[in-house]
XYZ file of C-alpha atoms in Angstrom:
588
model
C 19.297 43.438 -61.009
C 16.112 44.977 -60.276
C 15.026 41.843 -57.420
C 11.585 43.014 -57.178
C 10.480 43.123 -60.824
C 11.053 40.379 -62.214
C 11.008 35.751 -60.895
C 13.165 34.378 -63.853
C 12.644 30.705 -65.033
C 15.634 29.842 -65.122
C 16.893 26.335 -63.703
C 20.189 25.808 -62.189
C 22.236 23.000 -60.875
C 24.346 23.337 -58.110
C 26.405 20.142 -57.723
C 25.614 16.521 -59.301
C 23.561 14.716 -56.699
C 21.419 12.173 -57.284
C 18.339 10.836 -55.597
C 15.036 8.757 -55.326
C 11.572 9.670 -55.622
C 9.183 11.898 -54.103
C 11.590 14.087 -51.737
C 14.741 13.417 -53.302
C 13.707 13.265 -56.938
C 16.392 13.590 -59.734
C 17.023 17.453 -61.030
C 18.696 18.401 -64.320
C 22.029 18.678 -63.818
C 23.514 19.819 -67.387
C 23.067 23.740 -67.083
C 25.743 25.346 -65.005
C 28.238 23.594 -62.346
C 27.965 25.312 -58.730
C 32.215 25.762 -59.072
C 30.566 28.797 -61.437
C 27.283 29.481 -59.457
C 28.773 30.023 -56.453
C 32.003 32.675 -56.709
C 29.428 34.502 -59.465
C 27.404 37.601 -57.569
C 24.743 37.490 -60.056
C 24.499 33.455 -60.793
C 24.149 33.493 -56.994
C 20.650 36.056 -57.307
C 19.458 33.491 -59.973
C 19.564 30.540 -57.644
C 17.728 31.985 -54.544
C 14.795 33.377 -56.765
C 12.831 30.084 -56.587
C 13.111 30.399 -52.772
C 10.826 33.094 -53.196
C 8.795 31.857 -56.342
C 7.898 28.819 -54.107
C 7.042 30.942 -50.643
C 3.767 31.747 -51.195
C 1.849 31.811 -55.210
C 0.123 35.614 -53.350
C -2.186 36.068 -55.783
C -1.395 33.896 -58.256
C -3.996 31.649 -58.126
C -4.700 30.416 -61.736
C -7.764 28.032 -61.870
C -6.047 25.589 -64.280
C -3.735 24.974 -61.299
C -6.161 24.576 -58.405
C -8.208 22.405 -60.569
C -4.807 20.442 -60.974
C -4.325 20.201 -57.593
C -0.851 21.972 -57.693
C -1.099 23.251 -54.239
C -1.374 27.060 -55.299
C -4.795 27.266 -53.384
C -5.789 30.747 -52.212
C -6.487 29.715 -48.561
C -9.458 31.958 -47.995
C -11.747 30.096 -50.215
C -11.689 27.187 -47.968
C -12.682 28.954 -44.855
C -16.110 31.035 -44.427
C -15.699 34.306 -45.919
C -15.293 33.642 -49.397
C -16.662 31.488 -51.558
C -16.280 31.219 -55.553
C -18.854 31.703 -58.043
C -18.525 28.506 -61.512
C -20.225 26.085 -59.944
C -18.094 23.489 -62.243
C -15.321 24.438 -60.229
C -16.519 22.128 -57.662
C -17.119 18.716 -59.600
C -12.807 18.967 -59.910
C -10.109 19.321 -57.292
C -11.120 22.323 -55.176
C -15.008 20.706 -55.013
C -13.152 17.575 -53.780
C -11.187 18.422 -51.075
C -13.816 21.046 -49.847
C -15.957 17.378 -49.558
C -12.608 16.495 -47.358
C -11.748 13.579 -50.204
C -8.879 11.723 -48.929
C -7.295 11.184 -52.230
C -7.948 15.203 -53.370
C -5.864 15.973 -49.959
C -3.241 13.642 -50.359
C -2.630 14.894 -53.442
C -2.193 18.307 -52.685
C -0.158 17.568 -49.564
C 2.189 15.403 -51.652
C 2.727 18.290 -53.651
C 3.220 20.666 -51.079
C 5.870 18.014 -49.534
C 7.879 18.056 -52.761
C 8.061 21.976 -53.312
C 8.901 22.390 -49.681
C 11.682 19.435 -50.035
C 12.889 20.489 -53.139
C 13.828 24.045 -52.054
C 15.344 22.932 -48.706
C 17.851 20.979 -50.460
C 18.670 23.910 -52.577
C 19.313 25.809 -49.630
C 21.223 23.236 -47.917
C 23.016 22.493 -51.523
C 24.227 26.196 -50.827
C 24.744 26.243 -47.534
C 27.695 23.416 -47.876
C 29.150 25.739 -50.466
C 29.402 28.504 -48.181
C 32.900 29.003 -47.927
C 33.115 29.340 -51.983
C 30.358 31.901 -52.527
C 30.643 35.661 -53.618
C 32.543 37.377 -50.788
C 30.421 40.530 -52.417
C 27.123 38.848 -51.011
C 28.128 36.348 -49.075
C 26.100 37.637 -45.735
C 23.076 38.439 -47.337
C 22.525 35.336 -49.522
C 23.751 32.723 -46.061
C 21.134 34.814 -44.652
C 18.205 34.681 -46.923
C 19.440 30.711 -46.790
C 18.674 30.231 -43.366
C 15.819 32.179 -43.521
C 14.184 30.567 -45.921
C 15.086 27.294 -44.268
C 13.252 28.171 -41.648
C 10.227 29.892 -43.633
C 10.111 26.160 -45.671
C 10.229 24.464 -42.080
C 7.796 26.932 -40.702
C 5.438 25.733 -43.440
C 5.870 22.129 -43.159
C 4.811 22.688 -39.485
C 1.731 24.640 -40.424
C 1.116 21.601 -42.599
C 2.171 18.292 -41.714
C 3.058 19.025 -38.262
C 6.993 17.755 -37.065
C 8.473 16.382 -39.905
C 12.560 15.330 -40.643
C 14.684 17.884 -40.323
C 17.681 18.162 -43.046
C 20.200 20.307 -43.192
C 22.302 18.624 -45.347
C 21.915 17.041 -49.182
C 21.333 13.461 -48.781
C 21.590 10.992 -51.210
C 19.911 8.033 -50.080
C 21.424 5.824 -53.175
C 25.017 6.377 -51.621
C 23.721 5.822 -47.488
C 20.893 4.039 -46.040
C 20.320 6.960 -43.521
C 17.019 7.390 -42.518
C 15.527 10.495 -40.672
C 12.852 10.430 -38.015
C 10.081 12.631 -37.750
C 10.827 15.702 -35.592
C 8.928 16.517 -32.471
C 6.719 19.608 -32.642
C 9.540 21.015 -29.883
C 12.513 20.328 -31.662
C 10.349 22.166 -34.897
C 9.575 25.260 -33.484
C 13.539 25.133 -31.782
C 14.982 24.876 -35.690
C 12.593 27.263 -36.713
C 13.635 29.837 -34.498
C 17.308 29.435 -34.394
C 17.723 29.201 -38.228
C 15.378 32.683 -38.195
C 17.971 34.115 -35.538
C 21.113 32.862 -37.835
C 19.572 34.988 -40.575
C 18.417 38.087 -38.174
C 22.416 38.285 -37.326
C 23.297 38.424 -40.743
C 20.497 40.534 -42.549
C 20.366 44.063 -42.631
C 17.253 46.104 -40.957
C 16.613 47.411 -44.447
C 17.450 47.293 -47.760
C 18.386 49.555 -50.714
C 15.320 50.299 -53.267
C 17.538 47.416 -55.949
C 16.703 44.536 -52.872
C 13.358 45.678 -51.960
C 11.794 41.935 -51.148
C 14.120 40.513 -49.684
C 13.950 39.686 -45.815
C 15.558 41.779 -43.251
C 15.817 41.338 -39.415
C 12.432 42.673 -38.898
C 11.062 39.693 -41.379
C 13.506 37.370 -39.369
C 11.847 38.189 -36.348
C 8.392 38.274 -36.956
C 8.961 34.783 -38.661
C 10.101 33.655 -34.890
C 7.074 35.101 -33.660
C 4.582 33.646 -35.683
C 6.396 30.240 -35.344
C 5.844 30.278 -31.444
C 2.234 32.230 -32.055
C 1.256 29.114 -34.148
C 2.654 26.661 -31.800
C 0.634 28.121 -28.960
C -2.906 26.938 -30.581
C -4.856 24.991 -28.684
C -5.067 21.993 -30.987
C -1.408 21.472 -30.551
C -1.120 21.407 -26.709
C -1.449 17.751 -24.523
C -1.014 16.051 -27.767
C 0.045 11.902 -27.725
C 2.190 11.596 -30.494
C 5.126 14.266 -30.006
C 5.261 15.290 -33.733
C 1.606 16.194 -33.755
C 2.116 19.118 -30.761
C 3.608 19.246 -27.016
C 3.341 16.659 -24.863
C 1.210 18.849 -22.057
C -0.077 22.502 -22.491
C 3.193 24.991 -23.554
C 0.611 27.397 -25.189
C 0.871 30.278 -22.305
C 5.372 29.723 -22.987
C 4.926 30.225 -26.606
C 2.959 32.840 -26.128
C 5.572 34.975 -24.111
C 8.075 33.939 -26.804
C 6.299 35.598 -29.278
C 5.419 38.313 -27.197
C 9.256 39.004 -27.544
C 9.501 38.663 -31.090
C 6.764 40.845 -31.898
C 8.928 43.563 -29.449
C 11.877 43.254 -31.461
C 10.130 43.559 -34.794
C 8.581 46.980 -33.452
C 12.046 47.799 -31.990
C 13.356 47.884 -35.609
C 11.239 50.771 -35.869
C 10.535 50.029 -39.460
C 7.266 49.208 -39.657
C 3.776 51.246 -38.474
C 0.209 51.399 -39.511
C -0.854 54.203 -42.592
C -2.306 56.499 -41.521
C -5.324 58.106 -42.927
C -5.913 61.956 -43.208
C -9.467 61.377 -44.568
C -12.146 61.981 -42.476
C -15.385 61.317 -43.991
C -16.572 57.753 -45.139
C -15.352 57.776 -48.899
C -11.846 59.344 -48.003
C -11.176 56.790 -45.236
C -12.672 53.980 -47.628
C -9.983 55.204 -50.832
C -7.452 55.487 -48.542
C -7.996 52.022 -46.985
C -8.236 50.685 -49.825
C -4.939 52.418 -51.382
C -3.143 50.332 -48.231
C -3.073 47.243 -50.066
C -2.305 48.548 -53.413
C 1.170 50.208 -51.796
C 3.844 47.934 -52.336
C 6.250 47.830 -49.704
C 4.739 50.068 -47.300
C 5.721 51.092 -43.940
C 2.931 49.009 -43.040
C 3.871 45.820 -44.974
C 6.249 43.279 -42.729
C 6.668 40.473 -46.206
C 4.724 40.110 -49.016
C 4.884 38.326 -52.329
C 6.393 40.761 -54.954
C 4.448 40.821 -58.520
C 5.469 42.366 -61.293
C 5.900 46.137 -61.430
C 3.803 45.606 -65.221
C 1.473 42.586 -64.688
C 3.940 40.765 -67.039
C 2.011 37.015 -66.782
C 3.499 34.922 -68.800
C 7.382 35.614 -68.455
C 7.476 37.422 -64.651
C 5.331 37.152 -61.295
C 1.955 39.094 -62.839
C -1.388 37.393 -61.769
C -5.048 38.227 -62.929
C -6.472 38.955 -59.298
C -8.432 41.762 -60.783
C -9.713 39.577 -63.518
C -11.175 36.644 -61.474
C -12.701 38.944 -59.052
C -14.430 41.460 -61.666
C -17.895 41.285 -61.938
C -19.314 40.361 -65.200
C -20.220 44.148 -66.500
C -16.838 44.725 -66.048
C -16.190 41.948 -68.259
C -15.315 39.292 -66.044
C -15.945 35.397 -66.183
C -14.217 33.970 -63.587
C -16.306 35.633 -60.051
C -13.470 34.036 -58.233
C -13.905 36.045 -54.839
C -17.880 35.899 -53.627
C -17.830 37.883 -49.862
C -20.365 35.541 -47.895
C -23.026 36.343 -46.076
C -20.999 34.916 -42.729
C -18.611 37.044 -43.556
C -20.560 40.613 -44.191
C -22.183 40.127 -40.436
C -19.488 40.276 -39.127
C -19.126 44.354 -40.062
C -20.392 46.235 -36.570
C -22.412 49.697 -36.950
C -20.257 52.687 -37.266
C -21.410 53.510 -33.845
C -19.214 50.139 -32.870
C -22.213 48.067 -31.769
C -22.879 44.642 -33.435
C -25.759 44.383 -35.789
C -27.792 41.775 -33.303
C -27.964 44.723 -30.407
C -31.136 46.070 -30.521
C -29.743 49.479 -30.289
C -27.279 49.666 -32.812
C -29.167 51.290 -35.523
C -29.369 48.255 -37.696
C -32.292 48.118 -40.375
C -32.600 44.356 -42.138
C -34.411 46.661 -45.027
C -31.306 49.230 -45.578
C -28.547 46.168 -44.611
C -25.823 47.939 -45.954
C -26.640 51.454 -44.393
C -24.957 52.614 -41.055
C -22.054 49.984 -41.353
C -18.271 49.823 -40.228
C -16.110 51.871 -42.935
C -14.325 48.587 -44.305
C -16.930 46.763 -45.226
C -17.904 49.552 -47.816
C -14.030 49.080 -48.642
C -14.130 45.247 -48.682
C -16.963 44.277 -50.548
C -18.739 45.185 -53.521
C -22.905 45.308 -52.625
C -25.830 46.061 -54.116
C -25.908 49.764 -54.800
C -22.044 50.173 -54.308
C -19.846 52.135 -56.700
C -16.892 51.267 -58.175
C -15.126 52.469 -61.131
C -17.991 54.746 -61.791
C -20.998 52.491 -61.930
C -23.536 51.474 -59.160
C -23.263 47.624 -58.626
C -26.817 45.967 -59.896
C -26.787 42.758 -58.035
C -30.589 42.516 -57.475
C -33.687 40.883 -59.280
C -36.271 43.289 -61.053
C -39.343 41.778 -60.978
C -41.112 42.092 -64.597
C -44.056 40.748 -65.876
C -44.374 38.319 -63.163
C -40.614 36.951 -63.877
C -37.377 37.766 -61.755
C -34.876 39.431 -63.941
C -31.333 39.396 -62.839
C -29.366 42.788 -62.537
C -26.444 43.603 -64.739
C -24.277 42.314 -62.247
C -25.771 38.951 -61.977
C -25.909 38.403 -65.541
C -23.270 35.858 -67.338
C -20.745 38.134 -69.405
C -19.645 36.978 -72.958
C -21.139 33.254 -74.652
C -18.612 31.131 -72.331
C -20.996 28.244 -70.933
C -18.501 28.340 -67.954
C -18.808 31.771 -67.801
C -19.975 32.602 -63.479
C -20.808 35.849 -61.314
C -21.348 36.256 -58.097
C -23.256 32.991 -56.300
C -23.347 35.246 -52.905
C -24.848 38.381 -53.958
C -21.380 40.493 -53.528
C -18.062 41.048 -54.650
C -14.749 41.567 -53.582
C -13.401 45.242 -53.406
C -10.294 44.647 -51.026
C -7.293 44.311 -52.838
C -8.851 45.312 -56.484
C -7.632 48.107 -58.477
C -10.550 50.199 -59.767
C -7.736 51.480 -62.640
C -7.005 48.000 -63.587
C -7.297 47.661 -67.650
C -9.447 44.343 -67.621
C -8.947 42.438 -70.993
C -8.868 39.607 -72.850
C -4.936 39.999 -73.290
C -3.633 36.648 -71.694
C 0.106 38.540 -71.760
C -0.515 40.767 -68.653
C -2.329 41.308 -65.938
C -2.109 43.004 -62.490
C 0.606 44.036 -60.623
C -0.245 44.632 -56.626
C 1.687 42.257 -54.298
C 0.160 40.109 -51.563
C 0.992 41.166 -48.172
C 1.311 38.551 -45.917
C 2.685 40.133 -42.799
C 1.333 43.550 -41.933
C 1.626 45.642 -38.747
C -2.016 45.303 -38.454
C -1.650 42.119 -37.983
C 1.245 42.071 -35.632
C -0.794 44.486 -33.401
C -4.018 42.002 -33.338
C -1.475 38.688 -32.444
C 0.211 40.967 -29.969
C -3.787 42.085 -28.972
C -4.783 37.992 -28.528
C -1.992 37.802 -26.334
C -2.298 40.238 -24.152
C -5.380 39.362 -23.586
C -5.012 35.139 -23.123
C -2.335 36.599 -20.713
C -4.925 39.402 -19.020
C -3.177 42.253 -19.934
C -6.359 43.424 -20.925
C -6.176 46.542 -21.210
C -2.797 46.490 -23.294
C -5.165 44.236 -25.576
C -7.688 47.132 -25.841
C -5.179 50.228 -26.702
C -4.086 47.379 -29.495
C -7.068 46.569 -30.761
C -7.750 50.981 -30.488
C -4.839 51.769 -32.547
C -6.211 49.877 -35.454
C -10.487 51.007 -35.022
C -8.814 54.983 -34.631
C -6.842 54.093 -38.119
C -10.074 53.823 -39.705
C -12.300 55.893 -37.953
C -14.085 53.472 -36.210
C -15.593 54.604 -32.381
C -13.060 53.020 -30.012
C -14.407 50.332 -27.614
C -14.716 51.011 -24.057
C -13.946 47.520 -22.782
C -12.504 44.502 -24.811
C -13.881 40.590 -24.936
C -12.362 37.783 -26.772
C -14.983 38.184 -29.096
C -14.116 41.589 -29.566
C -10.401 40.836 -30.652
C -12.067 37.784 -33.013
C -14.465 40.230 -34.568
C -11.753 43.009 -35.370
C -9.228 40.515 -36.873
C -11.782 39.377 -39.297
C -12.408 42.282 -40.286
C -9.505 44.264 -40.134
C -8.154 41.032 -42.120
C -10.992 40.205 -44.251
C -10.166 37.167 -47.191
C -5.795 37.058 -46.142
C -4.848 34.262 -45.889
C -4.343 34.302 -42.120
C -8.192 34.460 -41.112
C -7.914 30.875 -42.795
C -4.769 29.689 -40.321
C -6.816 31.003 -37.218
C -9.425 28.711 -37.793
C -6.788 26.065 -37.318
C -5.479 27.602 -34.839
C -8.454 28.298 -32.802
C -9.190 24.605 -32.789
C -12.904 25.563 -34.405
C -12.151 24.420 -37.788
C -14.472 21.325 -37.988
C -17.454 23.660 -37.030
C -16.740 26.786 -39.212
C -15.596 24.773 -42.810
C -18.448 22.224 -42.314
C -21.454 22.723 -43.842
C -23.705 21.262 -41.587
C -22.291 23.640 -38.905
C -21.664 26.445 -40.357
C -23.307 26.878 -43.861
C -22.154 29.553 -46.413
C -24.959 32.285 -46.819
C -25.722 34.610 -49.879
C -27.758 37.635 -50.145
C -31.057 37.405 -52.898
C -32.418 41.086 -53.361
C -35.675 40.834 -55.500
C -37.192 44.346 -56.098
C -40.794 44.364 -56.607
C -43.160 45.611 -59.168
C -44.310 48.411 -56.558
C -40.777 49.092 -56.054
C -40.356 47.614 -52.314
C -37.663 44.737 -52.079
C -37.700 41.655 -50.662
C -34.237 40.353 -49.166
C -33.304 36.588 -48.349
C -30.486 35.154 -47.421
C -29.965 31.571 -49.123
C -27.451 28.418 -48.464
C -24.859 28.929 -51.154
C -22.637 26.626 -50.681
C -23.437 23.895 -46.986
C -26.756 21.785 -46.326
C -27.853 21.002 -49.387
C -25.702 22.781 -51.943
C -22.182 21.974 -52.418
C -20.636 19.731 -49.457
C -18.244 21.061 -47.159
C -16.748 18.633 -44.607
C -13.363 19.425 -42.416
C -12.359 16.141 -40.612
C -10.435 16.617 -37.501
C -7.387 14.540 -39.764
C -7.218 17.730 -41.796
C -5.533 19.636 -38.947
C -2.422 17.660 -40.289
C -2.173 16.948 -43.756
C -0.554 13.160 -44.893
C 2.812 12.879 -45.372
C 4.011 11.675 -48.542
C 3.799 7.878 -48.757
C 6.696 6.969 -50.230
C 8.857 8.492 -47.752
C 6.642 7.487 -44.868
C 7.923 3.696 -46.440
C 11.538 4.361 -46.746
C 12.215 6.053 -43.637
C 9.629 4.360 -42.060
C 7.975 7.394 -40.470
C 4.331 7.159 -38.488
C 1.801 8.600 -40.826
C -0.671 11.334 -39.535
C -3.820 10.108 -37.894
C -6.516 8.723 -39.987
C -4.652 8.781 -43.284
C -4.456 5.776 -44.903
C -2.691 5.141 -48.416
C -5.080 5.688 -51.533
């Protein structure tokens, strides 16, 4: 089996257990028996692959299902450097819980609870059929079981905060057991150990037919993000014991992911591209080619997509289809670059746009600028696939005409472009056959671990610990990649700037806010409102640029309530095992 290529539907049951709602909700049981799943090599492959269909939907982030509130939400859009473009988009679902509704949230959380609950009984379903499985693969599928228990755990803590730990099926119809909530300590402890269980029995690499699967390194960098997480400041001197550490652990976790991060470059399989180009469009082609590489030297775990785009049967997605601008025959303008977002792109001299003496004219705003940003975002004037970008307003006859870019594509009433003056460049594939063929679409896989990344956690601690200049050779390494003037000195604002940048619209840049404790101000709109770009070139050929709200004061709402640090756990097993709901959740 090619592991990579293909997520099959197909649904197996393991043994007959039976169960209750929400967590512990009935499966079909009248496919195969485990007696058959688990001494059969390739029945065995079958079972795991929802594991990894359920880690992360990458970039499969159908509308249809946000709008559903099926929890496949692309992270980004809710924080400050990307908003979308149909404005009908937010009278459902993803308008609601950017307005912080209660009910939108709990939804989505209760969601999230099942799919996380429902694979960690698989993989304890397997793991008390150890002794019976494939000797062939025993190893390798025990470890990918513990892994992924610990990925599933990892994201319940990201989530809800501690919640009950299982590690065996439970059938609460046959035994009244009920499970407390875990403490945020004993969390990050099972975390950890489960990701060690599955580092001593995974191999450093894999042959080209298991590409995807997790090795040591992926073990290990699992550990460190667990402890890199549980170092934010919003979790230290917490009350409740579930909710974070009881005083301030965030300088311990921080050493213990220091150590992780060591052993995942101690593998030695992993290092940044490098990139031979020199001048600005070479370095921008081959930074962009970086996250069209699947399973690069650079790449620590990402989501694999279909080699062909195959949508409806395999793991395709339509990335390149909600993100296309309308002359490329696009509807969607799921990806608009803010404002926010483009000022944060230095000079290419390495000064910020606000010094005096960077260079910096607010009539040429794109001129002069940091080499990913031209590889990030689609802007007025930019080229891509062979056509200059027309995202500006021509001025005729007294009347503002809207630029080929900025007009609606096909008679769709819910047809959108671009509500922020760009588009989105980073991750796109300018080769990408854009159609109307609901069969495929693209292929690239999400990275959601890269070494660039590991170098800018490993940079933030350093410098929280005042290593600082082991901070700035980090932060270095990744400005030299690119081309980018090395800094002299390095400030906390310095290592902010470079990560979003250097991580522009992953999904991480949406964690740190979280993690930063600053996510009230930055995802509310009365803090931090989402700015667009308005280019109107006049009849004597000068242009006038604004920068509108697009989405903040008086435009769409955008509220983040300090409750959303910790989404609600689902009611009905906050009842039965009578668990202490999250702060300032109450039952809709």
């Amino acid at each position: 089996m090619n592991f990579k290529k293909y997520i099959l539907p197909l649904a197996i049951a393991a043994v007959g257990l039976s169960s209750c709602d929400s967590m512990f909700r009935e499966e079909p049981f009248d496919k195969l028996p485990g007696t058959v799943i688990w001494g059969d090599e390739h029945l065995l492959d079958e079972y795991v692959l929802p594991w990894y269909h359920e880690m992360d939907p990458g970039f499969y982030t159908f509308v249809t299902t946000i709008m559903k509130g099926l929890g496949s939400e692309y992270e980004p859009w809710y924080g400050d450097q990307l908003t979308v473009g149909r404005s009908d988009w937010y009278q459902g679902d993803y308008g609601n819980i950017l307005k912080s509704s209660q009910q939108d949230i709990t939804t989505r959380a209760r969601t999230e609870w099942f799919k996380f609950y429902t694979q960690i009984n698989s993989i304890n379903t397997l793991l008390m059929n150890e002794s019976q499985l494939a000797p062939s693969v025993r190893d390798r599928v025990v470890g990918e079981a513990h892994f992924f228990r610990a990925w599933y755990y990892y994201l319940m803590l990201r989530n809800f905060g501690g919640t009950m730990i299982l590690t065996r099926t439970y059938d609460p119809l046959m035994e009244d057991t009920k499970f407390p909530r875990a403490t945020y300590a004993e969390m990050v402890e099972f975390i950890c150990n489960e990701a060690e269980e599955a580092a001593k029995l995974l191999p450093v690499s894999h042959t080209d037919a298991n590409i995807g699967r997790p090795t040591k390194g992926v073990c290990y960098m699992l550990r460190a993000k667990t402890y890199f997480w549980a170092a934010g400041e919003h979790f230290q001197n917490q009350e409740k014991g579930w909710l974070g550490f009881p005083d301030d652990q965030s300088m311990q976790m921080l050493d213990l992911a220091a150590k992780e991060y060591d052993r995942v470059i101690a593998t030695g399989q992993y290092s940044l591209i490098p990139i031979n180009g020199t001048t600005r469009d070479e370095v921008v082609e081959e930074y962009r080619n970086i996250f069209l590489t699947k399973n690069s030297q650079e790449s620590i775990w990402e989501v694999q997509h279909a080699n062909d785009g195959n949508f409806s049967s395999a793991n395709g997605h339509k990335l390149d289809r909600d993100a296309s601008a309308s002359s490329f025959g696009g509807t969607v303008a799921a990806y608009n670059p803010t404002q926010n977002h483009v000022d944060e792109y230095r000079m290419d001299n390495g000064m910020m746009i606000t010094d005096k003496a960077s260079g910096y004219d607010k009539k040429n705003p794109y001129e002069g600028r940091d080499w990913r940003f031209y590889a990030n975002v689609l802007y007025d004037g930019a080229q891509w696939r062979g056509h200059t970008m027309d995202i500006h307003y021509t001025v005729v006859d007294g009347k503002e005409v809207a630029g080929e870019d900025l007009t609606k594509y096909g008679t769709s009433t819910s047809a959108a472009v671009t509500r922020t003056g760009y588009y989105m460049a980073k991750f796109l594939n300018e080769r990408q056959v854009i159609d109307t063929d609901e069969t495929y679409g693209s292929s690239q896989n999400c990275i959601l671990w890269r070494f660039a990344e590991l170098l800018l956690d490993y940079a933030e601690i350093d410098f929280k610990k005042g290593r600082i200049g082991d901070a700035l050779d980090k932060v270095n390494q990744i400005r030299r990649r690119v081309k980018m003037p090395e800094l002299k000195s390095v400030t906390w604002d310095d290592i902010v700037n470079e990560r979003r940048v250097e991580l522009a619209f992953e999904k991480t840049t949406y964690w740190d806010l979280l993690r930063w404790n600053i996510a009230e101000k930055r995802m509310t709109g009365s803090t931090n409102p989402l700015y667009g770009v308005k280019i109107v070139e006049q009849a004597d050929g000068t242009r006038k640029i604004t920068n509108p709200v697009v989405n903040g004061r008086n435009t769409v709402v955008r509220y983040f309530r300090p409750r959303q640090y910790y989404l609600p756990l689902d009611w009905d097993d906050v009842r039965y095992h009578g668990l202490e709901q999250n702060p300032e959740w109450v039952e809709m």
